[in-house]
Amino acid sequence: ATGPGHTRKAPPEAATPRRRVCQGGDHKASAKQFPVRSNFRGRQGDRLPRFEAGTHLIRRLYRVHRPYILLSLKSAEEEFLVKNEQLDIWEPEAAASARNMYAQALADPHYPRYHAAPPGGWMNDPHPIFFNGEYHVLYQYSYLPGAPYDGPHRWGHAVSRDLAHWRHLPVAITPKDHGVAPDRHIWSGCLVDNDGVATAIYTMDNIDVWVATSRDSALERFEKYPGNPVIKGPPAALAVWRAGGAPEMRDPWVWREADGWYLVVGSGFDGGRGPVIPLYRSQDLVRWEYLHPLYEGDARAGDGTFCECPCFFPLGDKHVLFLSHERQYLVGRYEGHRFTPERRGSLDAGPIYVPHAVADDRGRRIMWGWVHDERSREAFARAGWACMQTLPRTLSLGDDGLLRF
């Protein structure tokens, strides 16, 4: 459940699992297929769908990395890659339970081959960054004993050099790191490169904005800013949505311009007339000044009533805003630090949520999104894992002003 009045995302109660490479309608499979030859016992000559989106990537991987065609390091038979080793990435108090879920995931035949997925437990919103020559996808992660799919969220962490071979790193940001109770959530946000210091900006308790930094090249350790929260509650000038009497504002997105850092955060107008996205400015990522709304949406126009996890970035001579609601994106003008939409489109035909797009060292804007899992809660428990990320997609603008993938 999402949006006003709801806490956060919950696992959907849905259909029985179906064995397919791509769940949730992530990509539409064509009739053409190609064979895969690998080193995996019992899988010689498997035939996998050729996807209309991302076909060039899969073809290139097949030619160049044939022995390693599987894009995730998750299979009970991938001994030549991971040797079925016990990963040591979890918090000590939950490591035993997490390893059990990891073992279940390794043995599950439905575990995705082409999508980044959790090493046991539940995955949702991505928080990607290109840093020090590597693609990092941090993500909302829950795996605690007794509540692996509903438990307190922290930030999981996977990294790749080529967008094909992923490895898991230690859980990055936890309640324990913040000196708060273990049932507190570290909610969604983003990461930026602040002159070589990776900085995570996120919300606690669906309202306050916090900051943590990592000074190691692999982003394995983050330290919270001692002056947190850096933004306390919504701006007084905005009447934002209230759930149970408390205002809601969450999921910051940050970028840099010539005159400083800018931050937007998701919210909605009180009364449900549409989303509102407050805009802040800072010189140091910790002292923020509220300016005005970047964008004021209209529920009647299809914007929904609340915006979670906004994502805003330049593309070509325009700017793009992801609203998350119904997989929508807007393309338009960014003038005077206000966004005016000109075109509107949909990112996907399937149930993806929280699309985030970051730039790499080649100037490509690369997007990931959380793919909802269609299985029941009972199936999650048997499999030991739930949900995944989309394949990475490069974005561009077409002649019609809409996105191309």
Short mmCIF file of C-alpha atoms in Angstrom, two decimals:
data_model
loop_
_atom_site.label_atom_id
_atom_site.label_comp_id
_atom_site.label_asym_id
_atom_site.label_seq_id
_atom_site.Cartn_x
_atom_site.Cartn_y
_atom_site.Cartn_z
CA ALA A 1 0.00 0.00 0.00
CA THR A 2 1.31 3.43 -0.83
CA GLY A 3 0.30 7.04 -0.75
CA PRO A 4 -1.49 9.16 1.82
CA GLY A 5 -2.67 7.34 4.88
CA HIS A 6 -0.46 4.31 4.25
CA THR A 7 2.79 3.56 5.98
CA ARG A 8 4.85 2.23 3.06
CA LYS A 9 4.85 -0.55 0.50
CA ALA A 10 3.58 -3.97 1.54
CA PRO A 11 3.93 -7.31 -0.25
CA PRO A 12 0.99 -7.84 -2.61
CA GLU A 13 -1.29 -10.83 -2.04
CA ALA A 14 -1.49 -12.23 -5.53
CA ALA A 15 -1.28 -15.07 -7.95
CA THR A 16 0.71 -18.26 -7.78
CA PRO A 17 4.31 -17.99 -8.97
CA ARG A 18 5.04 -18.47 -12.62
CA ARG A 19 8.37 -19.67 -13.89
CA ARG A 20 9.70 -17.00 -16.18
CA VAL A 21 12.84 -14.98 -16.50
CA CYS A 22 11.07 -11.67 -16.23
CA GLN A 23 8.40 -11.25 -13.57
CA GLY A 24 5.94 -8.43 -13.13
CA GLY A 25 5.82 -7.36 -16.79
CA ASP A 26 9.29 -5.82 -16.61
CA HIS A 27 9.86 -6.38 -20.33
CA LYS A 28 7.69 -7.75 -23.09
CA ALA A 29 9.13 -10.95 -24.54
CA SER A 30 9.12 -11.45 -28.29
CA ALA A 31 8.60 -14.73 -30.10
CA LYS A 32 12.26 -15.00 -31.05
CA GLN A 33 14.62 -16.76 -28.67
CA PHE A 34 18.27 -17.65 -28.51
CA PRO A 35 20.05 -20.59 -26.86
CA VAL A 36 22.22 -20.16 -23.81
CA ARG A 37 25.18 -22.43 -23.23
CA SER A 38 26.56 -22.24 -19.74
CA ASN A 39 28.53 -24.17 -17.17
CA PHE A 40 25.46 -24.92 -15.08
CA ARG A 41 24.46 -28.54 -14.65
CA GLY A 42 21.03 -29.37 -15.99
CA ARG A 43 20.74 -26.08 -17.89
CA GLN A 44 22.62 -26.84 -21.09
CA GLY A 45 20.81 -25.42 -24.07
CA ASP A 46 18.21 -23.50 -22.06
CA ARG A 47 16.26 -21.15 -24.29
CA LEU A 48 15.57 -17.73 -22.83
CA PRO A 49 13.36 -14.94 -24.18
CA ARG A 50 14.90 -12.23 -26.28
CA PHE A 51 13.56 -8.98 -24.86
CA GLU A 52 12.56 -6.09 -27.06
CA ALA A 53 14.03 -3.72 -24.46
CA GLY A 54 17.69 -4.28 -23.73
CA THR A 55 18.22 -6.83 -26.53
CA HIS A 56 21.51 -5.21 -27.54
CA LEU A 57 22.88 -5.65 -24.01
CA ILE A 58 21.90 -9.32 -23.80
CA ARG A 59 23.32 -10.09 -27.26
CA ARG A 60 26.61 -8.41 -26.36
CA LEU A 61 26.82 -10.26 -23.07
CA TYR A 62 26.14 -13.55 -24.83
CA ARG A 63 28.99 -12.97 -27.27
CA VAL A 64 31.53 -11.58 -24.81
CA HIS A 65 30.65 -13.18 -21.50
CA ARG A 66 29.15 -16.48 -22.63
CA PRO A 67 30.29 -18.46 -19.56
CA TYR A 68 28.81 -15.80 -17.32
CA ILE A 69 25.58 -15.04 -19.15
CA LEU A 70 23.56 -15.04 -15.95
CA LEU A 71 23.40 -11.50 -14.71
CA SER A 72 22.91 -12.21 -11.00
CA LEU A 73 25.17 -14.28 -8.81
CA LYS A 74 22.28 -16.38 -7.57
CA SER A 75 22.03 -20.10 -8.34
CA ALA A 76 22.80 -23.20 -6.36
CA GLU A 77 24.96 -24.33 -9.29
CA GLU A 78 27.08 -21.20 -9.70
CA GLU A 79 30.01 -22.74 -7.87
CA PHE A 80 32.52 -21.30 -10.30
CA LEU A 81 31.42 -17.79 -9.31
CA VAL A 82 30.46 -17.86 -5.64
CA LYS A 83 31.24 -21.44 -4.52
CA ASN A 84 28.04 -21.37 -2.45
CA GLU A 85 29.94 -19.45 0.20
CA GLN A 86 28.08 -18.09 3.21
CA LEU A 87 27.84 -14.37 2.62
CA ASP A 88 28.73 -12.27 5.64
CA ILE A 89 26.86 -9.07 4.93
CA TRP A 90 24.16 -8.98 7.59
CA GLU A 91 23.89 -7.49 11.05
CA PRO A 92 25.14 -10.05 13.62
CA GLU A 93 21.88 -10.30 15.53
CA ALA A 94 20.03 -11.43 12.39
CA ALA A 95 22.79 -13.21 10.46
CA ALA A 96 21.66 -16.78 11.15
CA SER A 97 18.12 -16.16 9.92
CA ALA A 98 19.41 -14.21 6.94
CA ARG A 99 21.76 -17.01 5.90
CA ASN A 100 18.84 -19.44 5.97
CA MET A 101 16.91 -17.19 3.60
CA TYR A 102 20.00 -16.88 1.39
CA ALA A 103 20.25 -20.68 1.18
CA GLN A 104 16.56 -20.85 0.24
CA ALA A 105 17.05 -18.25 -2.48
CA LEU A 106 20.02 -20.12 -3.95
CA ALA A 107 17.92 -23.26 -4.24
CA ASP A 108 14.80 -21.58 -5.66
CA PRO A 109 14.36 -22.31 -9.41
CA HIS A 110 12.32 -19.11 -9.76
CA TYR A 111 15.18 -16.88 -8.66
CA PRO A 112 15.76 -14.31 -11.46
CA ARG A 113 18.67 -14.75 -13.83
CA TYR A 114 18.65 -11.29 -15.38
CA HIS A 115 17.67 -9.00 -12.52
CA ALA A 116 19.41 -7.87 -9.35
CA ALA A 117 17.57 -9.47 -6.42
CA PRO A 118 18.15 -9.65 -2.66
CA PRO A 119 20.39 -12.30 -1.07
CA GLY A 120 17.38 -13.53 0.88
CA GLY A 121 14.63 -11.35 2.31
CA TRP A 122 12.68 -8.50 0.77
CA MET A 123 13.89 -5.80 -1.67
CA ASN A 124 12.15 -2.66 -2.84
CA ASP A 125 13.12 0.95 -3.75
CA PRO A 126 16.51 1.33 -5.54
CA HIS A 127 19.04 4.02 -4.56
CA PRO A 128 21.66 3.86 -7.35
CA ILE A 129 24.89 5.78 -7.78
CA PHE A 130 27.88 5.56 -10.14
CA PHE A 131 30.92 5.99 -7.92
CA ASN A 132 34.63 5.33 -8.34
CA GLY A 133 34.12 3.43 -11.60
CA GLU A 134 31.40 1.11 -10.27
CA TYR A 135 27.61 0.93 -10.36
CA HIS A 136 26.17 0.69 -6.87
CA VAL A 137 22.53 -0.16 -6.29
CA LEU A 138 21.62 0.34 -2.67
CA TYR A 139 18.02 -0.54 -1.92
CA GLN A 140 15.31 -0.86 0.70
CA TYR A 141 15.97 -4.17 2.43
CA SER A 142 14.21 -6.19 5.13
CA TYR A 143 15.31 -9.58 6.42
CA LEU A 144 14.96 -9.67 10.20
CA PRO A 145 13.84 -12.88 11.96
CA GLY A 146 10.08 -13.14 12.33
CA ALA A 147 9.37 -10.36 9.84
CA PRO A 148 11.57 -10.83 6.77
CA TYR A 149 9.14 -9.06 4.45
CA ASP A 150 7.53 -6.53 6.78
CA GLY A 151 10.36 -5.86 9.21
CA PRO A 152 12.30 -2.64 9.71
CA HIS A 153 13.98 -1.48 6.54
CA ARG A 154 17.63 -0.71 6.12
CA TRP A 155 19.75 -0.18 2.98
CA GLY A 156 21.02 -3.30 1.21
CA HIS A 157 23.90 -2.94 -1.23
CA ALA A 158 24.92 -4.56 -4.53
CA VAL A 159 27.74 -3.42 -6.84
CA SER A 160 28.86 -4.09 -10.42
CA ARG A 161 31.52 -2.85 -12.82
CA ASP A 162 29.70 -3.88 -15.99
CA LEU A 163 25.96 -3.95 -15.14
CA ALA A 164 26.10 -7.70 -15.65
CA HIS A 165 27.96 -9.29 -12.75
CA TRP A 166 26.73 -8.21 -9.34
CA ARG A 167 28.09 -8.91 -5.88
CA HIS A 168 26.53 -8.11 -2.53
CA LEU A 169 28.25 -5.90 0.00
CA PRO A 170 27.45 -5.51 3.72
CA VAL A 171 24.13 -3.93 4.62
CA ALA A 172 24.99 -0.26 4.36
CA ILE A 173 22.74 1.84 6.61
CA THR A 174 20.96 0.36 9.64
CA PRO A 175 18.99 1.56 12.67
CA LYS A 176 21.90 0.44 14.84
CA ASP A 177 24.22 2.80 12.96
CA HIS A 178 21.89 5.61 13.98
CA GLY A 179 21.64 4.67 17.63
CA VAL A 180 17.88 4.16 17.35
CA ALA A 181 15.64 1.23 18.22
CA PRO A 182 15.91 -1.75 15.83
CA ASP A 183 12.27 -1.39 14.77
CA ARG A 184 12.89 2.07 13.27
CA HIS A 185 12.92 2.28 9.48
CA ILE A 186 15.66 3.80 7.33
CA TRP A 187 13.45 4.92 4.47
CA SER A 188 14.18 5.79 0.86
CA GLY A 189 16.35 8.54 -0.54
CA CYS A 190 19.35 8.88 -2.84
CA LEU A 191 23.13 9.09 -3.03
CA VAL A 192 25.38 11.80 -4.46
CA ASP A 193 29.13 12.16 -5.00
CA ASN A 194 30.24 15.19 -2.99
CA ASP A 195 33.77 15.64 -4.35
CA GLY A 196 34.74 12.05 -3.60
CA VAL A 197 32.59 11.60 -0.51
CA ALA A 198 29.52 9.46 -1.16
CA THR A 199 26.60 11.02 0.69
CA ALA A 200 23.28 9.31 1.39
CA ILE A 201 20.23 11.52 1.98
CA TYR A 202 17.07 9.79 3.21
CA THR A 203 14.07 10.06 5.50
CA MET A 204 13.38 8.66 8.95
CA ASP A 205 9.81 8.18 10.16
CA ASN A 206 8.35 9.45 6.86
CA ILE A 207 9.06 13.05 7.75
CA ASP A 208 12.63 14.10 8.68
CA VAL A 209 15.60 14.18 6.27
CA TRP A 210 18.86 12.62 7.47
CA VAL A 211 22.38 12.38 6.03
CA ALA A 212 25.14 9.77 6.23
CA THR A 213 28.52 9.71 4.48
CA SER A 214 31.00 7.08 3.32
CA ARG A 215 34.69 7.82 2.85
CA ASP A 216 35.77 4.39 1.61
CA SER A 217 36.00 3.66 -2.10
CA ALA A 218 33.59 0.68 -1.96
CA LEU A 219 30.90 2.49 0.09
CA GLU A 220 30.90 -0.34 2.62
CA ARG A 221 30.60 1.88 5.69
CA PHE A 222 28.43 4.93 6.29
CA GLU A 223 28.52 7.31 9.25
CA LYS A 224 25.50 9.38 10.19
CA TYR A 225 25.85 13.14 10.36
CA PRO A 226 25.86 14.11 14.06
CA GLY A 227 23.55 17.07 13.43
CA ASN A 228 20.70 14.98 11.98
CA PRO A 229 17.99 15.63 11.00
CA VAL A 230 19.12 18.18 8.42
CA ILE A 231 15.49 18.99 7.54
CA LYS A 232 12.95 18.76 10.34
CA GLY A 233 9.45 18.28 8.98
CA PRO A 234 7.78 19.98 6.00
CA PRO A 235 8.07 23.71 5.29
CA ALA A 236 5.66 25.81 7.31
CA ALA A 237 4.45 27.51 4.14
CA LEU A 238 3.02 24.26 2.77
CA ALA A 239 -0.13 22.52 3.98
CA VAL A 240 0.90 18.93 3.27
CA TRP A 241 -1.00 15.68 3.60
CA ARG A 242 -1.54 14.42 7.13
CA ALA A 243 -1.98 10.81 8.13
CA GLY A 244 -3.41 10.38 11.61
CA GLY A 245 -2.73 14.04 12.30
CA ALA A 246 0.99 13.87 11.39
CA PRO A 247 2.28 15.52 8.19
CA GLU A 248 3.98 13.25 5.65
CA MET A 249 7.03 14.13 3.54
CA ARG A 250 9.60 11.58 2.40
CA ASP A 251 12.15 10.20 -0.07
CA PRO A 252 14.55 13.04 -1.00
CA TRP A 253 16.29 13.37 -4.36
CA VAL A 254 19.39 15.60 -4.66
CA TRP A 255 21.42 17.07 -7.52
CA ARG A 256 24.10 19.73 -7.99
CA GLU A 257 23.94 22.95 -9.97
CA ALA A 258 26.47 25.76 -10.42
CA ASP A 259 25.20 27.65 -7.38
CA GLY A 260 24.83 24.72 -4.96
CA TRP A 261 22.96 21.55 -4.12
CA TYR A 262 19.23 21.17 -4.65
CA LEU A 263 16.84 18.74 -2.96
CA VAL A 264 13.26 17.74 -3.64
CA VAL A 265 11.16 15.50 -1.46
CA GLY A 266 7.86 13.74 -2.04
CA SER A 267 4.62 14.92 -0.49
CA GLY A 268 1.04 15.88 -1.30
CA PHE A 269 -1.37 18.71 -0.57
CA ASP A 270 -3.60 18.33 2.42
CA GLY A 271 -7.04 17.34 1.22
CA GLY A 272 -5.71 15.18 -1.63
CA ARG A 273 -5.87 17.65 -4.52
CA GLY A 274 -2.50 16.50 -5.87
CA PRO A 275 1.18 15.93 -5.16
CA VAL A 276 3.52 18.74 -4.17
CA ILE A 277 7.31 18.53 -4.43
CA PRO A 278 9.10 21.03 -2.17
CA LEU A 279 12.47 22.38 -3.37
CA TYR A 280 15.42 23.19 -1.07
CA ARG A 281 18.92 24.57 -1.64
CA SER A 282 22.19 24.04 0.25
CA GLN A 283 25.90 24.72 -0.08
CA ASP A 284 27.05 21.81 2.08
CA LEU A 285 24.28 19.15 2.03
CA VAL A 286 23.48 19.71 5.71
CA ARG A 287 22.11 23.28 5.96
CA TRP A 288 19.03 23.56 3.75
CA GLU A 289 16.88 26.53 2.78
CA TYR A 290 13.35 25.97 1.55
CA LEU A 291 12.64 27.84 -1.70
CA HIS A 292 9.22 26.87 -3.14
CA PRO A 293 7.57 23.88 -4.80
CA LEU A 294 9.44 22.52 -7.79
CA TYR A 295 6.14 21.14 -9.05
CA GLU A 296 2.52 21.25 -7.93
CA GLY A 297 0.56 18.36 -9.37
CA ASP A 298 -3.12 17.86 -10.03
CA ALA A 299 -4.93 14.63 -9.17
CA ARG A 300 -7.48 15.37 -11.91
CA ALA A 301 -4.68 15.33 -14.50
CA GLY A 302 -3.56 11.88 -13.42
CA ASP A 303 -0.74 12.90 -11.06
CA GLY A 304 -2.27 11.07 -8.11
CA THR A 305 -2.70 12.67 -4.70
CA PHE A 306 0.78 12.07 -3.27
CA CYS A 307 4.29 11.70 -4.69
CA GLU A 308 6.73 9.14 -3.30
CA CYS A 309 10.38 9.00 -4.35
CA PRO A 310 10.51 11.84 -6.90
CA CYS A 311 13.40 11.71 -9.37
CA PHE A 312 14.38 14.82 -11.38
CA PHE A 313 17.17 15.17 -13.94
CA PRO A 314 18.21 16.83 -17.22
CA LEU A 315 17.96 14.86 -20.45
CA GLY A 316 18.85 16.47 -23.76
CA ASP A 317 17.50 20.01 -23.71
CA LYS A 318 14.67 19.13 -21.33
CA HIS A 319 14.17 17.90 -17.76
CA VAL A 320 12.38 14.76 -16.66
CA LEU A 321 10.39 14.19 -13.48
CA PHE A 322 9.42 10.72 -12.26
CA LEU A 323 6.37 10.76 -10.00
CA SER A 324 6.21 7.01 -9.20
CA HIS A 325 2.39 7.19 -9.33
CA GLU A 326 1.18 4.79 -12.03
CA ARG A 327 4.73 4.65 -13.51
CA GLN A 328 4.30 8.18 -14.85
CA TYR A 329 6.97 10.55 -16.04
CA LEU A 330 6.79 14.17 -17.15
CA VAL A 331 9.08 15.94 -19.64
CA GLY A 332 9.27 19.71 -19.68
CA ARG A 333 11.07 22.98 -18.95
CA TYR A 334 13.10 23.80 -15.85
CA GLU A 335 13.17 27.58 -15.51
CA GLY A 336 13.60 29.72 -12.41
CA HIS A 337 13.94 26.51 -10.40
CA ARG A 338 10.39 25.53 -11.29
CA PHE A 339 9.33 22.65 -13.49
CA THR A 340 6.65 23.05 -16.18
CA PRO A 341 5.61 19.77 -17.84
CA GLU A 342 5.07 19.62 -21.60
CA ARG A 343 4.71 15.88 -22.27
CA ARG A 344 3.54 12.95 -20.18
CA GLY A 345 4.25 9.24 -20.62
CA SER A 346 4.44 5.84 -18.92
CA LEU A 347 7.71 4.09 -18.05
CA ASP A 348 6.43 0.54 -18.29
CA ALA A 349 3.36 -1.59 -18.86
CA GLY A 350 4.11 -3.70 -15.78
CA PRO A 351 4.04 -3.04 -12.05
CA ILE A 352 7.30 -1.20 -11.46
CA TYR A 353 7.67 1.48 -8.82
CA VAL A 354 10.23 4.05 -7.66
CA PRO A 355 12.20 4.48 -10.90
CA HIS A 356 15.54 6.20 -10.24
CA ALA A 357 18.01 7.23 -12.93
CA VAL A 358 21.65 8.27 -12.47
CA ALA A 359 24.43 9.38 -14.81
CA ASP A 360 27.62 7.38 -15.32
CA ASP A 361 31.09 8.43 -16.55
CA ARG A 362 30.00 7.98 -20.17
CA GLY A 363 27.18 10.49 -19.80
CA ARG A 364 24.48 7.82 -19.98
CA ARG A 365 21.37 8.26 -17.85
CA ILE A 366 20.66 4.75 -16.49
CA MET A 367 17.41 3.81 -14.76
CA TRP A 368 16.42 1.06 -12.34
CA GLY A 369 12.99 0.45 -10.82
CA TRP A 370 11.54 -1.85 -8.21
CA VAL A 371 9.59 -4.75 -9.76
CA HIS A 372 6.70 -5.87 -7.58
CA ASP A 373 6.54 -9.58 -6.88
CA GLU A 374 3.28 -11.30 -7.82
CA ARG A 375 3.55 -14.25 -5.44
CA SER A 376 1.71 -14.67 -2.16
CA ARG A 377 3.28 -14.02 1.22
CA GLU A 378 3.38 -17.77 1.82
CA ALA A 379 5.34 -18.24 -1.42
CA PHE A 380 7.79 -15.56 -0.30
CA ALA A 381 8.44 -17.47 2.89
CA ARG A 382 9.04 -20.74 1.04
CA ALA A 383 11.36 -19.12 -1.51
CA GLY A 384 13.36 -17.06 0.99
CA TRP A 385 13.34 -13.92 -1.17
CA ALA A 386 10.95 -11.42 -2.74
CA CYS A 387 11.09 -8.73 -5.45
CA MET A 388 13.88 -7.52 -7.73
CA GLN A 389 15.10 -4.56 -9.75
CA THR A 390 14.45 -4.01 -13.44
CA LEU A 391 17.23 -4.49 -15.92
CA PRO A 392 19.19 -1.23 -16.20
CA ARG A 393 17.85 0.94 -19.01
CA THR A 394 19.54 3.85 -20.74
CA LEU A 395 17.26 6.83 -21.33
CA SER A 396 17.07 9.31 -24.19
CA LEU A 397 14.48 11.64 -25.70
CA GLY A 398 12.74 10.84 -28.97
CA ASP A 399 11.71 13.34 -31.64
CA ASP A 400 8.24 13.36 -30.10
CA GLY A 401 9.61 14.54 -26.76
CA LEU A 402 8.94 11.26 -25.01
CA LEU A 403 11.42 8.86 -23.44
CA ARG A 404 13.21 6.11 -25.33
CA PHE A 405 14.79 3.15 -23.54
#
